[in-house]
Coordinates of N, CA and C in Angstrom, one line a residue:
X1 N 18.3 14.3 12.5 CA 17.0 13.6 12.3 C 16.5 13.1 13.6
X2 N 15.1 13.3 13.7 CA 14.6 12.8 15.1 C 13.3 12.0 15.4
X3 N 12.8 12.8 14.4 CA 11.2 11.7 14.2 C 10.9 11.3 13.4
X4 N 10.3 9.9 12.8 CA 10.6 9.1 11.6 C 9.2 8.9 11.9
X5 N 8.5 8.9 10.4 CA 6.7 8.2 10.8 C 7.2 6.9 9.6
X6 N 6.7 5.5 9.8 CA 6.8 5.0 9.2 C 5.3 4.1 8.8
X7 N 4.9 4.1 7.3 CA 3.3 3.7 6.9 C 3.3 2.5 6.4
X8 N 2.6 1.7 7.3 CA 2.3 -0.1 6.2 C 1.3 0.4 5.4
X9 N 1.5 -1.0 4.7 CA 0.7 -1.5 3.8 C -0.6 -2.1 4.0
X10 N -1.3 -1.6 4.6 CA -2.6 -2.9 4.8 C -4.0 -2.4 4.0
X11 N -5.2 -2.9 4.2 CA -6.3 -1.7 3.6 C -7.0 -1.5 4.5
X12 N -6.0 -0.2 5.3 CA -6.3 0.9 6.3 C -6.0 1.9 5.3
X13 N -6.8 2.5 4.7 CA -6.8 3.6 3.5 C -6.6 4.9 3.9
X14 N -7.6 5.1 4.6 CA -7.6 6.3 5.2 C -6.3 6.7 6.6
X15 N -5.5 7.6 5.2 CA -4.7 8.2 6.3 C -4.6 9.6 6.9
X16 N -5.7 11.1 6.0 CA -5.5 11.9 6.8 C -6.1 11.9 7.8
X17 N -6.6 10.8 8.7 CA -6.8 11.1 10.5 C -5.6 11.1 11.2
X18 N -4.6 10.7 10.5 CA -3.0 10.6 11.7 C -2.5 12.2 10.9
X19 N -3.5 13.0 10.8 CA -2.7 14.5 10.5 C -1.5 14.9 11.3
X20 N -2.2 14.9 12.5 CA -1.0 15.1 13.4 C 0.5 14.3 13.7
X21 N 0.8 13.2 13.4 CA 1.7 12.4 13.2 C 2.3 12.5 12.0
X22 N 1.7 12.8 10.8 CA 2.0 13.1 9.6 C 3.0 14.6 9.6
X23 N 2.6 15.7 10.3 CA 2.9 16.8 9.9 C 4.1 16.8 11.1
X24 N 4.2 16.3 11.9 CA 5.5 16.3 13.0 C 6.3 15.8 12.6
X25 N 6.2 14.6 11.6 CA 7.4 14.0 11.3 C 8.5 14.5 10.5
X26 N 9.6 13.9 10.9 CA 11.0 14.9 10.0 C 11.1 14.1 9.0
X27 N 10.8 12.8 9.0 CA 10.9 11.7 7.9 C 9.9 11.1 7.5
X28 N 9.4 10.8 6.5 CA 8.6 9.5 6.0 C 8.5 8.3 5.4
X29 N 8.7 7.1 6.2 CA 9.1 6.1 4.7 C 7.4 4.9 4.4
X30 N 7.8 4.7 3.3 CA 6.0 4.6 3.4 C 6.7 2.7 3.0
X31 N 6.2 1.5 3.3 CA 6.5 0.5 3.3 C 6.0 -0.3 2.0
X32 N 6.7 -0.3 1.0 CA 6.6 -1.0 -0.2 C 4.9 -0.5 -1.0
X33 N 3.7 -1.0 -0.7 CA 2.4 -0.8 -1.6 C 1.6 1.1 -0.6
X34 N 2.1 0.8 0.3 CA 2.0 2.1 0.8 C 1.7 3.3 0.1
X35 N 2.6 3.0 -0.6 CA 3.1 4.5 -1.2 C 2.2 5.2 -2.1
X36 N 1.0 4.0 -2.4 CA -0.4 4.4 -3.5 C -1.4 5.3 -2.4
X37 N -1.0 4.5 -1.2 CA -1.9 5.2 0.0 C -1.6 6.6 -0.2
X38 N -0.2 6.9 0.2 CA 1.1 8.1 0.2 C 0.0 9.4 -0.7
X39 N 0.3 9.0 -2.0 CA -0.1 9.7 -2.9 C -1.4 10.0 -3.0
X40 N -2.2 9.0 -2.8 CA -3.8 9.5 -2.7 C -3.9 10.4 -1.6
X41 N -3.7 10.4 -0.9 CA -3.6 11.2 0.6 C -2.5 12.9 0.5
X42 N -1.7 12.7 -0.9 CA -1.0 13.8 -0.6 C 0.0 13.9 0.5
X43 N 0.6 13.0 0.6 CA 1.5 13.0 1.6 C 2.7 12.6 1.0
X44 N 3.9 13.5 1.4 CA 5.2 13.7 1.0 C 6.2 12.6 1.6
X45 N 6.9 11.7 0.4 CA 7.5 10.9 1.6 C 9.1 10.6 1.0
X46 N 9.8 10.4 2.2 CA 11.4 10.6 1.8 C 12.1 9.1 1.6
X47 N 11.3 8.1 1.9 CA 11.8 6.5 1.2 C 10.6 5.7 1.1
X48 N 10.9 5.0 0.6 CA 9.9 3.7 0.0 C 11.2 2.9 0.5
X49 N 10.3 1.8 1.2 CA 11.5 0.4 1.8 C 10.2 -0.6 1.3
X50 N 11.0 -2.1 1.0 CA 10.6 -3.2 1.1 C 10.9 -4.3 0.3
X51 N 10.2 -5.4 -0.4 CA 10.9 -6.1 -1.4 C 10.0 -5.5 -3.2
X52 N 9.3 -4.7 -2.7 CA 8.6 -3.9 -3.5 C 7.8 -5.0 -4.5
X53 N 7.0 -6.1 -3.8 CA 6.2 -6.7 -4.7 C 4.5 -6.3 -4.4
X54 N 4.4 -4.9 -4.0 CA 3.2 -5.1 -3.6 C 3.1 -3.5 -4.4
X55 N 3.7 -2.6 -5.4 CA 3.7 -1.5 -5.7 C 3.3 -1.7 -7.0
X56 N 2.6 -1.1 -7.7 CA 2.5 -1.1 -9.2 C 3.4 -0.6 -9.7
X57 N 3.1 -0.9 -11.1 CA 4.5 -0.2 -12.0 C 4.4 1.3 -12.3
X58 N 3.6 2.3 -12.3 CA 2.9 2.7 -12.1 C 3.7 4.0 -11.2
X59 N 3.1 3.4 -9.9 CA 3.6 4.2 -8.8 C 4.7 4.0 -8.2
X60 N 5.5 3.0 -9.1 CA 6.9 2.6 -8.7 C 8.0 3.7 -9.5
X61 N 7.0 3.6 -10.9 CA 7.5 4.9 -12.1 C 7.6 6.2 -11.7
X62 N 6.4 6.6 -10.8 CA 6.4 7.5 -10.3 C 7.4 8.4 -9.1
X63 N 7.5 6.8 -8.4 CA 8.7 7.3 -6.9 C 9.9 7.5 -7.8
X64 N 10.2 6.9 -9.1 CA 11.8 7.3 -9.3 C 11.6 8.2 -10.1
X65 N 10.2 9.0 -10.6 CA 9.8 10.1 -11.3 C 10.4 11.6 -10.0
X66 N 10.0 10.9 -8.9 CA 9.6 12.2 -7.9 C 11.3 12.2 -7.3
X67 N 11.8 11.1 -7.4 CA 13.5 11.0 -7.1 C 13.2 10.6 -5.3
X68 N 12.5 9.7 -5.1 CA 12.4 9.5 -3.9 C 13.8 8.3 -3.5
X69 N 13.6 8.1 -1.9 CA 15.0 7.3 -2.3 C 14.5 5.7 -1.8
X70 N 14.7 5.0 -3.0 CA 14.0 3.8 -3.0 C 14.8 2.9 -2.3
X71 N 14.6 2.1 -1.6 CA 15.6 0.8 -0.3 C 14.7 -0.6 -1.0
X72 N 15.3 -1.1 -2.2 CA 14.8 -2.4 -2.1 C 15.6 -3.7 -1.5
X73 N 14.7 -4.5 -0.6 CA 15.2 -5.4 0.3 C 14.9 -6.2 -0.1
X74 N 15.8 -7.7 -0.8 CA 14.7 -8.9 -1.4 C 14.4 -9.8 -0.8
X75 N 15.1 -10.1 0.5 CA 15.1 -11.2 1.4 C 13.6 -11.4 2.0
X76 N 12.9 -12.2 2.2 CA 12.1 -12.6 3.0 C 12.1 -13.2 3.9
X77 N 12.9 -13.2 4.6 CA 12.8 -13.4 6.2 C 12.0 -12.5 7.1
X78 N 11.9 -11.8 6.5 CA 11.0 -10.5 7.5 C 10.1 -9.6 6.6
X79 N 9.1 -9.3 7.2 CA 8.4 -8.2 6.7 C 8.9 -6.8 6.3
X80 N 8.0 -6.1 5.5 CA 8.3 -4.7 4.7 C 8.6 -3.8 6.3
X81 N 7.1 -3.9 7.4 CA 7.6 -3.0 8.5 C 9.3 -3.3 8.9
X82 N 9.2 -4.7 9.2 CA 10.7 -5.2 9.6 C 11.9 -4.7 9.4
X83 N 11.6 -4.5 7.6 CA 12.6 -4.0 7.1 C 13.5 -2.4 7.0
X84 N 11.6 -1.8 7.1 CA 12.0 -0.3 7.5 C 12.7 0.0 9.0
X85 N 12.2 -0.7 9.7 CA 13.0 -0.7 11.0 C 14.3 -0.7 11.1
X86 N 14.6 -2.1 10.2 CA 16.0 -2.1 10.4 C 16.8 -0.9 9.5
X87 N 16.2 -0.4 8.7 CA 16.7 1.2 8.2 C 16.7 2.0 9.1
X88 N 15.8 2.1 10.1 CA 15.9 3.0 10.9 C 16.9 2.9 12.1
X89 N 17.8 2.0 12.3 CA 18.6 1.5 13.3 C 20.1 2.5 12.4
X90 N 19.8 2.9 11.0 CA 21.3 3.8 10.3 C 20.8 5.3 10.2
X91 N 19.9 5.6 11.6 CA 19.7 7.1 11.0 C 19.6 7.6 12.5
X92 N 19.9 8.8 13.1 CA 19.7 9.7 14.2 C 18.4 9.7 14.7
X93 N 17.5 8.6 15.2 CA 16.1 8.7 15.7 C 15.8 8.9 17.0
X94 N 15.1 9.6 17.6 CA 14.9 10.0 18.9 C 13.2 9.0 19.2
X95 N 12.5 9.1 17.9 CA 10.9 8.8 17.9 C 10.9 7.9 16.7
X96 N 10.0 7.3 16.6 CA 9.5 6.3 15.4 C 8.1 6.1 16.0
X97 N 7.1 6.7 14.7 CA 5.6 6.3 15.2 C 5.1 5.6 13.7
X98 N 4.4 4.6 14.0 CA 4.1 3.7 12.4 C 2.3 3.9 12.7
X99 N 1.9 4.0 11.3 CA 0.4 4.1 11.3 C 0.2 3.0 10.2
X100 N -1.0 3.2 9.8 CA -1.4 1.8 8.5 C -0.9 0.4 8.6
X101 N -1.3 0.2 9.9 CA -1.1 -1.5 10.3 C -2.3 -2.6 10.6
X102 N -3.9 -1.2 10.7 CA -4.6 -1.8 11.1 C -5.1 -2.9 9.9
X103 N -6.0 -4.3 10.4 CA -6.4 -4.9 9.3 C -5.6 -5.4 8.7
X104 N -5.9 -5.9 8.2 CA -4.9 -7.0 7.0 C -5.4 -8.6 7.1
X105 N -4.3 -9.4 7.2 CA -4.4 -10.9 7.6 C -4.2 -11.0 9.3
X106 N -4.7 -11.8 10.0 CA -4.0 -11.8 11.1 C -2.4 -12.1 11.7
X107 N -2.2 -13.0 10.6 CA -0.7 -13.6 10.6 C -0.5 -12.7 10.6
X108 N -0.1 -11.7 9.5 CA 0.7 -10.5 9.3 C 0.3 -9.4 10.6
X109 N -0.9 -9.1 11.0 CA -0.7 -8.4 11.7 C -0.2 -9.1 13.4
X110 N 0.0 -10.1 13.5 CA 1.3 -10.6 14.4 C 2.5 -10.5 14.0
X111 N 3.0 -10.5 13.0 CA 4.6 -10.0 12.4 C 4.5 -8.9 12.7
X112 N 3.5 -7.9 12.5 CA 3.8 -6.3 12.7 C 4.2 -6.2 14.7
X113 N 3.9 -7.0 15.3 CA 4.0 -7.0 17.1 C 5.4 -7.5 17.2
X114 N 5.5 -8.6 16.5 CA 6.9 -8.7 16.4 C 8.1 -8.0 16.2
X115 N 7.7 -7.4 14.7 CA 9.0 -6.6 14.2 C 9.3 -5.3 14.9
X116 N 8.3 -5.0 16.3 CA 8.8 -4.5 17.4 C 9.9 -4.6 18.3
X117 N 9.6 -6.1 18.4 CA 11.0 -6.6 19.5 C 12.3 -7.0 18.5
X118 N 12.2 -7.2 17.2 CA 13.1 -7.5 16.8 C 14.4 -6.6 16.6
X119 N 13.8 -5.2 17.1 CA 15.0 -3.9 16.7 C 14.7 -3.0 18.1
X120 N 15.9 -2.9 19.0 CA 15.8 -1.7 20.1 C 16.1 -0.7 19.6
X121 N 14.4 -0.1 19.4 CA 14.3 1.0 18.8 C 12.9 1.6 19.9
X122 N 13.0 3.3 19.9 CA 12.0 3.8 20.5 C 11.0 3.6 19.3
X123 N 9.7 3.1 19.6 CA 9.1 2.9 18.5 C 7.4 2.9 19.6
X124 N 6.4 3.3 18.7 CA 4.8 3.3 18.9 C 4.2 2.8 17.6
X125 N 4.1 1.7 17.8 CA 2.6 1.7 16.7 C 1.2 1.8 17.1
X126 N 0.4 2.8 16.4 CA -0.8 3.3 16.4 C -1.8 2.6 15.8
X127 N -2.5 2.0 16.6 CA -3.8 1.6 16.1 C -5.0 2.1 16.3
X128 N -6.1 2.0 15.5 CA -7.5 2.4 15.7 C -7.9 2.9 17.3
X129 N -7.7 1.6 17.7 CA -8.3 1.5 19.4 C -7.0 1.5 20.3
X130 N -5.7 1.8 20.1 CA -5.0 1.4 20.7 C -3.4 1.9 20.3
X131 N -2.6 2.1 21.4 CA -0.8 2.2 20.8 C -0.5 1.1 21.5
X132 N 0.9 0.3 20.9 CA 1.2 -0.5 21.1 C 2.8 -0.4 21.8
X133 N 3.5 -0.9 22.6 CA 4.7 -0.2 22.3 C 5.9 -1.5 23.2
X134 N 6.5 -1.8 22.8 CA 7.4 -2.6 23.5 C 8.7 -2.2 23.9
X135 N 8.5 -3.1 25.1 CA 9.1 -2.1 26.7 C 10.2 -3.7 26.5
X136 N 11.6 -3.0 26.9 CA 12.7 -4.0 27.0 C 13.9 -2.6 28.2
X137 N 15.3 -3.8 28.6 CA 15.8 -2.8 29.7 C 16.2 -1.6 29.3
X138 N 16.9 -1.6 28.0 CA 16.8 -0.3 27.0 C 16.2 0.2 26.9
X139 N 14.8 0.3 27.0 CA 13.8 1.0 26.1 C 12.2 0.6 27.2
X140 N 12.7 1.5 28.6 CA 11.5 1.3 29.6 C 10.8 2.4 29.0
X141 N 9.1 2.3 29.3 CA 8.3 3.1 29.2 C 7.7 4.3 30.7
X142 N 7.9 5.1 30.0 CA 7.5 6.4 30.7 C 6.2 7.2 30.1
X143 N 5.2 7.2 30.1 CA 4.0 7.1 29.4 C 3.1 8.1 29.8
X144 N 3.0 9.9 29.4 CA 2.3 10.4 30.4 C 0.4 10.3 30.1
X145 N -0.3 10.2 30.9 CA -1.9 9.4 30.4 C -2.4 10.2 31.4
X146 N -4.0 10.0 31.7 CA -4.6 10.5 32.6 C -5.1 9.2 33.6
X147 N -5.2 9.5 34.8 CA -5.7 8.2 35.0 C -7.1 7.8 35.0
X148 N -7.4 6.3 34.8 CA -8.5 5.7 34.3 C -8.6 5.1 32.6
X149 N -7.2 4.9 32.2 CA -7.0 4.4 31.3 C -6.3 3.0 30.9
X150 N -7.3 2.3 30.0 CA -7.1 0.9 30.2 C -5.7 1.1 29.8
X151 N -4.9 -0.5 30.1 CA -4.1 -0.7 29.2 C -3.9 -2.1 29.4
X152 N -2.4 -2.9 29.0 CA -2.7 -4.4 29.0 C -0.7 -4.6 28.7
X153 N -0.4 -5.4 29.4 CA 1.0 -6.0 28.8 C 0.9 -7.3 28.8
X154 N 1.7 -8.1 27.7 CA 1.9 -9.1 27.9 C 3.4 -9.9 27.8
X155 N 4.2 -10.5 28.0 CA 5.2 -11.1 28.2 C 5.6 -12.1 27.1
X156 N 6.5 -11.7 26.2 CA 7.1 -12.2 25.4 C 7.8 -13.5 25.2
X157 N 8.4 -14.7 25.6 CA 8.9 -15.2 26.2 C 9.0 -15.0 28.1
X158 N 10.1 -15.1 28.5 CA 10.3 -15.1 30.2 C 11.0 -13.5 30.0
X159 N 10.1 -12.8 31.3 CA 10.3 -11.5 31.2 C 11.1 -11.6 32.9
X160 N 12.2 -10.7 33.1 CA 12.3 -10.3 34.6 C 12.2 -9.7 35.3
X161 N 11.8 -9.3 36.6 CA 11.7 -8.3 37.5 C 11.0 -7.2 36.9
X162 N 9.7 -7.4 36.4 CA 8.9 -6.2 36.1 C 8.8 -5.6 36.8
X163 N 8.9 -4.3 37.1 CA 8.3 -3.6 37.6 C 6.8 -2.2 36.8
X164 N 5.7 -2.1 37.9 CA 4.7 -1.0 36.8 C 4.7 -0.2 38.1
X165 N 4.6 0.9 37.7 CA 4.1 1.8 38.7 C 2.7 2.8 37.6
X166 N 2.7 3.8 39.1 CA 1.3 4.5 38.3 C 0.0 3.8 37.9
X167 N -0.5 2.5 38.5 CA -1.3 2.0 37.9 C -2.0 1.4 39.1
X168 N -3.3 0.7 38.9 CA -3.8 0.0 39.9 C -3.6 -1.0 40.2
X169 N -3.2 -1.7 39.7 CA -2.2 -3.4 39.8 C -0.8 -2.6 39.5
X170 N -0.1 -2.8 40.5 CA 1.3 -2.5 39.8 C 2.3 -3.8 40.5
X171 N 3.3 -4.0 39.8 CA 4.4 -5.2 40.3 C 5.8 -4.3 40.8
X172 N 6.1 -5.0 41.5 CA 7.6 -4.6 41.9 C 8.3 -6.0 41.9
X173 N 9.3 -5.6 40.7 CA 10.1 -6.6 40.5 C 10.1 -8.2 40.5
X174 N 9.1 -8.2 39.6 CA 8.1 -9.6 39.0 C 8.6 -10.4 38.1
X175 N 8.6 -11.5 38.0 CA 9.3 -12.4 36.9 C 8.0 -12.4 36.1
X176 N 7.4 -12.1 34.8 CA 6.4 -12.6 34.3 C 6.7 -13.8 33.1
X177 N 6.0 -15.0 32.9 CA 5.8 -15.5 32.0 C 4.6 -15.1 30.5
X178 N 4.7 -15.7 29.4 CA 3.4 -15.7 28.7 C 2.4 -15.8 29.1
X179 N 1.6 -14.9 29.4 CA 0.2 -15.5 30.1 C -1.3 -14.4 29.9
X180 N -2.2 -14.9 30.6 CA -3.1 -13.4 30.4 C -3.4 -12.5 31.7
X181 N -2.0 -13.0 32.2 CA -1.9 -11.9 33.6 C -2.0 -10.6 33.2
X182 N -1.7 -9.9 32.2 CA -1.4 -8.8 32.2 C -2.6 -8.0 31.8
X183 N -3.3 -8.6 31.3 CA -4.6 -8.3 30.6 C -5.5 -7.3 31.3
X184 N -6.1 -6.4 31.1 CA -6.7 -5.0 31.7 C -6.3 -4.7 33.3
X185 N -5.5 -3.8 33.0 CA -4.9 -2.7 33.9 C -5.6 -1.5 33.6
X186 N -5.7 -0.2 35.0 CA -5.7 0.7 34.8 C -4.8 1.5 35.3
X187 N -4.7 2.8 34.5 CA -3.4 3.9 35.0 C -4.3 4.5 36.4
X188 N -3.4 4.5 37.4 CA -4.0 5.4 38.3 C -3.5 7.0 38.6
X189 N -2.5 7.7 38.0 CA -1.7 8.4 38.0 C -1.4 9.3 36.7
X190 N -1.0 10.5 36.8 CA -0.4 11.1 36.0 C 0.3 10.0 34.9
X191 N 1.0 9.7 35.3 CA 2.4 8.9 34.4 C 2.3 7.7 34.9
X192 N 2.5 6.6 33.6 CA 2.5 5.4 33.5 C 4.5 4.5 33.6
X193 N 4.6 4.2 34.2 CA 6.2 3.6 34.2 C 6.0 2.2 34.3
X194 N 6.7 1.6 33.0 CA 7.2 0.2 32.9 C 8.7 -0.1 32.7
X195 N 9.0 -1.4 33.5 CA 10.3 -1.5 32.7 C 10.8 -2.6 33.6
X196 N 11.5 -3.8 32.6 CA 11.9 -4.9 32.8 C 13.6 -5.0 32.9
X197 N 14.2 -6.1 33.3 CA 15.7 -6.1 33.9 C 16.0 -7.3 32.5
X198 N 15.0 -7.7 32.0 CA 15.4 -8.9 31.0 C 14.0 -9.8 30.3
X199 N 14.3 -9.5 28.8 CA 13.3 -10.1 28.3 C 12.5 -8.8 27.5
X200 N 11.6 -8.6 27.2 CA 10.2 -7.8 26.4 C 8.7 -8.1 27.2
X201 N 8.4 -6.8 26.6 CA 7.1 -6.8 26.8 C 6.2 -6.4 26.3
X202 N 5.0 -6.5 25.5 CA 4.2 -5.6 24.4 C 3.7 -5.1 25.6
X203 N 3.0 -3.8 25.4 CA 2.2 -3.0 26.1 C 1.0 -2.4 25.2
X204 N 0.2 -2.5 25.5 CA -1.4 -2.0 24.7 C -1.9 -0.7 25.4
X205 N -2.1 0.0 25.3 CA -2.9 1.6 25.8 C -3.6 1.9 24.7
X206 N -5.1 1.9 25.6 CA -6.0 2.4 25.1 C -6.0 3.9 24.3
X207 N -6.4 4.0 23.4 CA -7.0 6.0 23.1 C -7.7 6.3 23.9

């Protein structure tokens, strides 16, 4: 197993514009109310995760009609994405790309930025205007873009020795704090490289 697409729940409805993401994936797990998205859309999916209060009975009937493999999680400490994540930490993943995040509440769509750093995992979330992707010493970004493309990081807590290359502001081996230093960058290069010695970093790149 190598590529995992994983779908929230929000009302981002429309999902066949991530065709392409859809049809590469080796896996699907659609995140608790999702899965109505799933089926209106025709899209084939290999788990439902979450605490499953956001699914009808309905289409709940259905997933164990279709023999899908259901992961109910009751705890609330963390979000449905959260939780698919930490499923994804018991499977052979090379990629993890999540769509249907845009919109919602804003709280929640700050838990979705989070439940990034909370699992080192190669992971992209895709949004409308934007991929998101968090860079830690595990998990530096190598990014190939064209140059002239925005992008933006910001610093999680105390980040160390950043280094950016490929860009027009770049750092060599920078301590960053929370701030809005990082706020519009451009790539000036083929390929984009980030990567910290300690700490996180969200990273924003434009479409």
């Amino acid at each position: 197993m190598s590529r995992v697409l994983i779908i929230g729940n929000t009302n981002q409805k429309y999902l066949p514009k991530w065709h392409e993401l859809i049809q590469s994936a080796d896996t699907i797990i659609a995140c608790d109310g999702a899965i109505a998205d799933c089926y209106e859309s025709q899209i084939s999916v290999d788990f439902l995760i979450g605490d499953l209060d956001s699914i009808t009975k309905q289409d709940l009937a259905r997933a164990e009609q279709d023999k899908l493999q259901i992961i109910k999680v009751d705890e609330q400490q963390s979000n449905d994405l959260s939780k698919a994540l930490r499923f994804c930490q018991n499977l052979s993943v090379n990629k993890i790309d999540i769509i249907g995040v845009d919109g919602g509440k804003s709280d929640h769509q700050m838990a979705n930025y989070f439940a990034l750093l909370e699992h080192d995992l190669p992971v992209t979330l895709h949004l409308n205007d934007a991929i998101v992707i968090a860079v830690s010493k595990s998990n530096p970004l190598h990014y190939k873009s064209n140059p002239g493309v925005s992008f933006s990081l910001f610093s999680i807590g105390e980040t160390a020795k950043v280094t950016i290359k490929g860009a027009k502001w770049e750092l060599n081996n920078h301590d960053m704090s929370p701030s809005t230093m990082g706020l519009h960058n451009i790539t000036a290069e083929e390929f984009l490289s980030i990567n910290c010695e300690n700490g996180s970093l969200l990273v924003f790149i434009d479409r």
